[in-house]
mmCIF file of C-alpha atoms in Angstrom:
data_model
loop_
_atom_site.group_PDB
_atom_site.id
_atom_site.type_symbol
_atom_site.label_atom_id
_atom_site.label_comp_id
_atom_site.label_asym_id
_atom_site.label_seq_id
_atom_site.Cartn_x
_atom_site.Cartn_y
_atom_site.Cartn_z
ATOM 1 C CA UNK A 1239 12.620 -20.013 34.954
ATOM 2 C CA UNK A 1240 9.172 -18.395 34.998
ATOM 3 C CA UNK A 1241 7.081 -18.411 31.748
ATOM 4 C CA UNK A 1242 7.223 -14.707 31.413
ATOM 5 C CA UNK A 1243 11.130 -14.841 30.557
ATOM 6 C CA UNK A 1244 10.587 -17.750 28.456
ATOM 7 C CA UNK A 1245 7.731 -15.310 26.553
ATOM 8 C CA UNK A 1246 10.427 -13.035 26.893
ATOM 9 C CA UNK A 1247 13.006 -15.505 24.768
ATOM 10 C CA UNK A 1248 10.601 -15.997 22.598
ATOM 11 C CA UNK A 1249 10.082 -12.487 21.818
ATOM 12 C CA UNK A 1250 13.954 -11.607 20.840
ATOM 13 C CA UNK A 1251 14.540 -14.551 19.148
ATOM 14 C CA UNK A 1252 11.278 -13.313 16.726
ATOM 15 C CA UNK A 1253 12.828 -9.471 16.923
ATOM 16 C CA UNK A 1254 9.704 -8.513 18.801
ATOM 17 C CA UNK A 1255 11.596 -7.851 22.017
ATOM 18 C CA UNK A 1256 12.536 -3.256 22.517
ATOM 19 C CA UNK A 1257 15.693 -2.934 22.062
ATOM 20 C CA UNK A 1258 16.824 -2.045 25.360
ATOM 21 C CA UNK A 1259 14.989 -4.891 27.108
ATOM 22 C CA UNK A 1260 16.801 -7.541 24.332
ATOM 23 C CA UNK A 1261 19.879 -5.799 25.286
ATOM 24 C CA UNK A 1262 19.225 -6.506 28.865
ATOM 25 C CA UNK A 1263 18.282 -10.229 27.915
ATOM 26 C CA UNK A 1264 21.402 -10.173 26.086
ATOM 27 C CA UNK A 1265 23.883 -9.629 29.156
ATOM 28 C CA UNK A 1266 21.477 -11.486 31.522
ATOM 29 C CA UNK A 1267 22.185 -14.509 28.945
ATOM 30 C CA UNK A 1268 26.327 -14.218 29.083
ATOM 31 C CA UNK A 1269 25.472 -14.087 33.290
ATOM 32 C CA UNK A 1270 23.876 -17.138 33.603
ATOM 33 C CA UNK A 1271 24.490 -19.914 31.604
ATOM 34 C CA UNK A 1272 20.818 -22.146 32.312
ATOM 35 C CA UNK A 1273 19.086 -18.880 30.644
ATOM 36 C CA UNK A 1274 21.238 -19.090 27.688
ATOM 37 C CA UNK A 1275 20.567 -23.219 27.195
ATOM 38 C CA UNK A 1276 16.932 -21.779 27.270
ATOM 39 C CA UNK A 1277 17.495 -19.458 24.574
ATOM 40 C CA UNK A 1278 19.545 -21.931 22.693
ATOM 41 C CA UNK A 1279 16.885 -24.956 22.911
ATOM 42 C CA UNK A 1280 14.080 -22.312 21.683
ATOM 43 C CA UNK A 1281 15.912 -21.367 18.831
ATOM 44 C CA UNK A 1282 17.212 -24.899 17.940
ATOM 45 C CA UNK A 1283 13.140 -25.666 18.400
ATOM 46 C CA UNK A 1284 12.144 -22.792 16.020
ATOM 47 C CA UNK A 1285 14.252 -23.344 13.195
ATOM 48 C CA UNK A 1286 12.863 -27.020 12.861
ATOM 49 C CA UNK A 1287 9.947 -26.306 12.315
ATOM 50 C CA UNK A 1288 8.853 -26.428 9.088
ATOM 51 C CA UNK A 1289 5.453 -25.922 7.372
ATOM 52 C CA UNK A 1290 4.313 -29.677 5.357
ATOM 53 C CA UNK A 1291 3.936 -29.322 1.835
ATOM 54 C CA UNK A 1292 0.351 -27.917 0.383
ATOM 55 C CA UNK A 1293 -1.961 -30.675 -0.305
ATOM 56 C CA UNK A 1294 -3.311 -30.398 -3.888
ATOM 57 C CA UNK A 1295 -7.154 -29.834 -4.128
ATOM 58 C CA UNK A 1296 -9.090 -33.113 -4.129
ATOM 59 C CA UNK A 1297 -10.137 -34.222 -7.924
ATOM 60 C CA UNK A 1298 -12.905 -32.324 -9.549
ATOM 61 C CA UNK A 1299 -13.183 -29.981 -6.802
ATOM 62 C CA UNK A 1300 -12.970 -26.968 -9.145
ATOM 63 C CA UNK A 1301 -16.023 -28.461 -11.030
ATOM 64 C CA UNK A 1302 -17.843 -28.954 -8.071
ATOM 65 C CA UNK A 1303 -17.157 -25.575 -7.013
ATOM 66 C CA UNK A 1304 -18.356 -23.920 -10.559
ATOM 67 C CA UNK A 1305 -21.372 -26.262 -10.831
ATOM 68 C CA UNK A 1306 -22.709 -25.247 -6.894
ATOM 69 C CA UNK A 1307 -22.319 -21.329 -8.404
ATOM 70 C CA UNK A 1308 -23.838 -22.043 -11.763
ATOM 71 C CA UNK A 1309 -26.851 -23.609 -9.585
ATOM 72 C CA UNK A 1310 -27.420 -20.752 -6.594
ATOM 73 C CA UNK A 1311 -27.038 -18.230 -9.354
ATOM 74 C CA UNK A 1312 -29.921 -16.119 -9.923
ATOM 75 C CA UNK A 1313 -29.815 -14.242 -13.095
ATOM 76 C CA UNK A 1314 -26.052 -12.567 -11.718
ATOM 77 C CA UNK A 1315 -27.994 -10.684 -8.753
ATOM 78 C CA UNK A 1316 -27.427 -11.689 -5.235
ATOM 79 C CA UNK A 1317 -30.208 -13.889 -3.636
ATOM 80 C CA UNK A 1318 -31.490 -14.394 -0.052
ATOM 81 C CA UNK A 1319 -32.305 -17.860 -0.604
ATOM 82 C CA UNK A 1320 -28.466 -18.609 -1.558
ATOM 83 C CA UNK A 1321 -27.837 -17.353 2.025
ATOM 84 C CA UNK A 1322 -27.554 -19.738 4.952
ATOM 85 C CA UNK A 1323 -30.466 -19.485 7.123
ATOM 86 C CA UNK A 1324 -28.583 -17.737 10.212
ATOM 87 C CA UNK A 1325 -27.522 -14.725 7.653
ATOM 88 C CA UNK A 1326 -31.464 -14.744 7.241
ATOM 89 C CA UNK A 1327 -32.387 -14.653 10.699
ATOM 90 C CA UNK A 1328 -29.337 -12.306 11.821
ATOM 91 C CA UNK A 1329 -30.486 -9.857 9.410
ATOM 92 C CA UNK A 1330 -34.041 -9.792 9.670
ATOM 93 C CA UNK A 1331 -32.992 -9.572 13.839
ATOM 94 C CA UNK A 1332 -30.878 -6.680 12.890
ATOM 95 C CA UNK A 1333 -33.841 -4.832 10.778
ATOM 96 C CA UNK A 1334 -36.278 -5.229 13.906
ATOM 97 C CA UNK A 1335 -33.294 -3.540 16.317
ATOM 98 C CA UNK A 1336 -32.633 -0.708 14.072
ATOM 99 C CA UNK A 1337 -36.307 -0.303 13.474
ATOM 100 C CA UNK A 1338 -37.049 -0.088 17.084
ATOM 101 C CA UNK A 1339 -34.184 1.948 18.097
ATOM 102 C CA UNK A 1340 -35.503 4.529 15.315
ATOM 103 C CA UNK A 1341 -38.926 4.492 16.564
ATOM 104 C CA UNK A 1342 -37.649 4.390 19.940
ATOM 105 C CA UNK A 1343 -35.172 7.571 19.371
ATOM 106 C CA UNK A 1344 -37.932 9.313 17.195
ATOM 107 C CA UNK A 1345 -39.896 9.235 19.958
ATOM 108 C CA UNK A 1346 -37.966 11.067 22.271
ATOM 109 C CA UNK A 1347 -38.783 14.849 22.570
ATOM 110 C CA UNK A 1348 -37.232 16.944 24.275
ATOM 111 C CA UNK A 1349 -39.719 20.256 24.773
ATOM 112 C CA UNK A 1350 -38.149 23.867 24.700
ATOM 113 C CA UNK A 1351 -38.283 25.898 27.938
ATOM 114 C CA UNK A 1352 -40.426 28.159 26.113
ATOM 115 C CA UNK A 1353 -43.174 25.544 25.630
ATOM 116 C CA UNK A 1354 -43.081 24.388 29.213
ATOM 117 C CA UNK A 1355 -43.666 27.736 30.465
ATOM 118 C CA UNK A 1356 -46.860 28.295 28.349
ATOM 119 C CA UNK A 1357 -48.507 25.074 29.204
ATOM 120 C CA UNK A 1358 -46.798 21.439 31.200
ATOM 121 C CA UNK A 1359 -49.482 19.639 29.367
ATOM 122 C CA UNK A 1360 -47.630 20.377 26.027
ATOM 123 C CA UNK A 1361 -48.464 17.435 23.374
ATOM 124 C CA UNK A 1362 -45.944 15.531 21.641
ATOM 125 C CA UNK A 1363 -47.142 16.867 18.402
ATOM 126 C CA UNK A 1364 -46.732 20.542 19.846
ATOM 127 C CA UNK A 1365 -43.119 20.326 21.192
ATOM 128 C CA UNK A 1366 -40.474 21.470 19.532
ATOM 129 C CA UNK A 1367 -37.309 20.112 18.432
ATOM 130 C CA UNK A 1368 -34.471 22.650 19.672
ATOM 131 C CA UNK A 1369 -32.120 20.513 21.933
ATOM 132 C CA UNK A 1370 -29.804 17.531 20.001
ATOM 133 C CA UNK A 1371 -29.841 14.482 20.772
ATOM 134 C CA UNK A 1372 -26.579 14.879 22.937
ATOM 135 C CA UNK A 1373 -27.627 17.757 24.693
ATOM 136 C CA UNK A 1374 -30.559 15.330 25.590
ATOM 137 C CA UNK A 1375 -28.078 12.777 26.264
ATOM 138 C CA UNK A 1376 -26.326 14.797 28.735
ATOM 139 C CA UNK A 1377 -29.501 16.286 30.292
ATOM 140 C CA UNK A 1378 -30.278 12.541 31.009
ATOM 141 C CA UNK A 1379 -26.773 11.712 32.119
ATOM 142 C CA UNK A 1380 -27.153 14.832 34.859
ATOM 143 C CA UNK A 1381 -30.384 13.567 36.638
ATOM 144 C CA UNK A 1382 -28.891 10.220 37.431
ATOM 145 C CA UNK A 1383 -27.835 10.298 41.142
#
């Protein structure tokens, strides 16, 4: 047996199995009799298992717990040193990315035809803004070879 019919077992005995392919599983089982041990041993597997009991929190743990927020409190706001230092660094990482990509984007003009024609030396303060930024996009997306 391959591991995709055992996935396959698996499948209808959890009722995740269409219902025309557990049908087909079904009458392939009565056929041959090794497929249908298969089944049987997999469900015989899956019905003992059983979760174990839920360990009980360790003593004073809720204590612990409400003394560590009583202490990184800071007067009921939120506070950056509270965080772990990779939330820090992740964060400040993400405020230099979306900085640059905003300076980065802000920087891209796109000058009207009308502008070109009067002078190619247009400056960046003198072009104007009537393309969007997908227009742009697509412009960009045309000149590739």
């Amino acid at each position: 047996m391959n591991r995709v019919t055992e996935m396959e077992l698996m499948r209808l005995l959890h009722g995740e199995l269409p219902e025309g392919r557990a049908r087909e599983l079904r009458d392939r089982m009565e056929r041959d009799p090794e497929l249908a041990a298969t089944y049987a041993r997999l469900a015989r597997t899956w019905e003992g298992l059983e979760l174990p009991p839920a360990a009980p929190a360790p003593p004073g743990f809720a204590q612990r717990i409400a003394a560590r927020a009583r202490e990184q409190r800071s007067g009921g706001a939120l506070s950056w040193t509270a965080a772990p230092g990779w939330v820090r660094a992740a964060a400040a990482a993400a405020l230099v990315a979306g900085t640059a990509l905003g300076v980065g984007a802000g920087s891209w003009i796109h000058r009207s035809p009308a502008a070109l024609e009067e002078s190619p030396e247009v400056s960046a303060s003198e072009a104007t803004f009537e393309t969007t930024l997908a227009e742009s996009y697509w412009d960009a997306i045309g000149e590739l070879p």
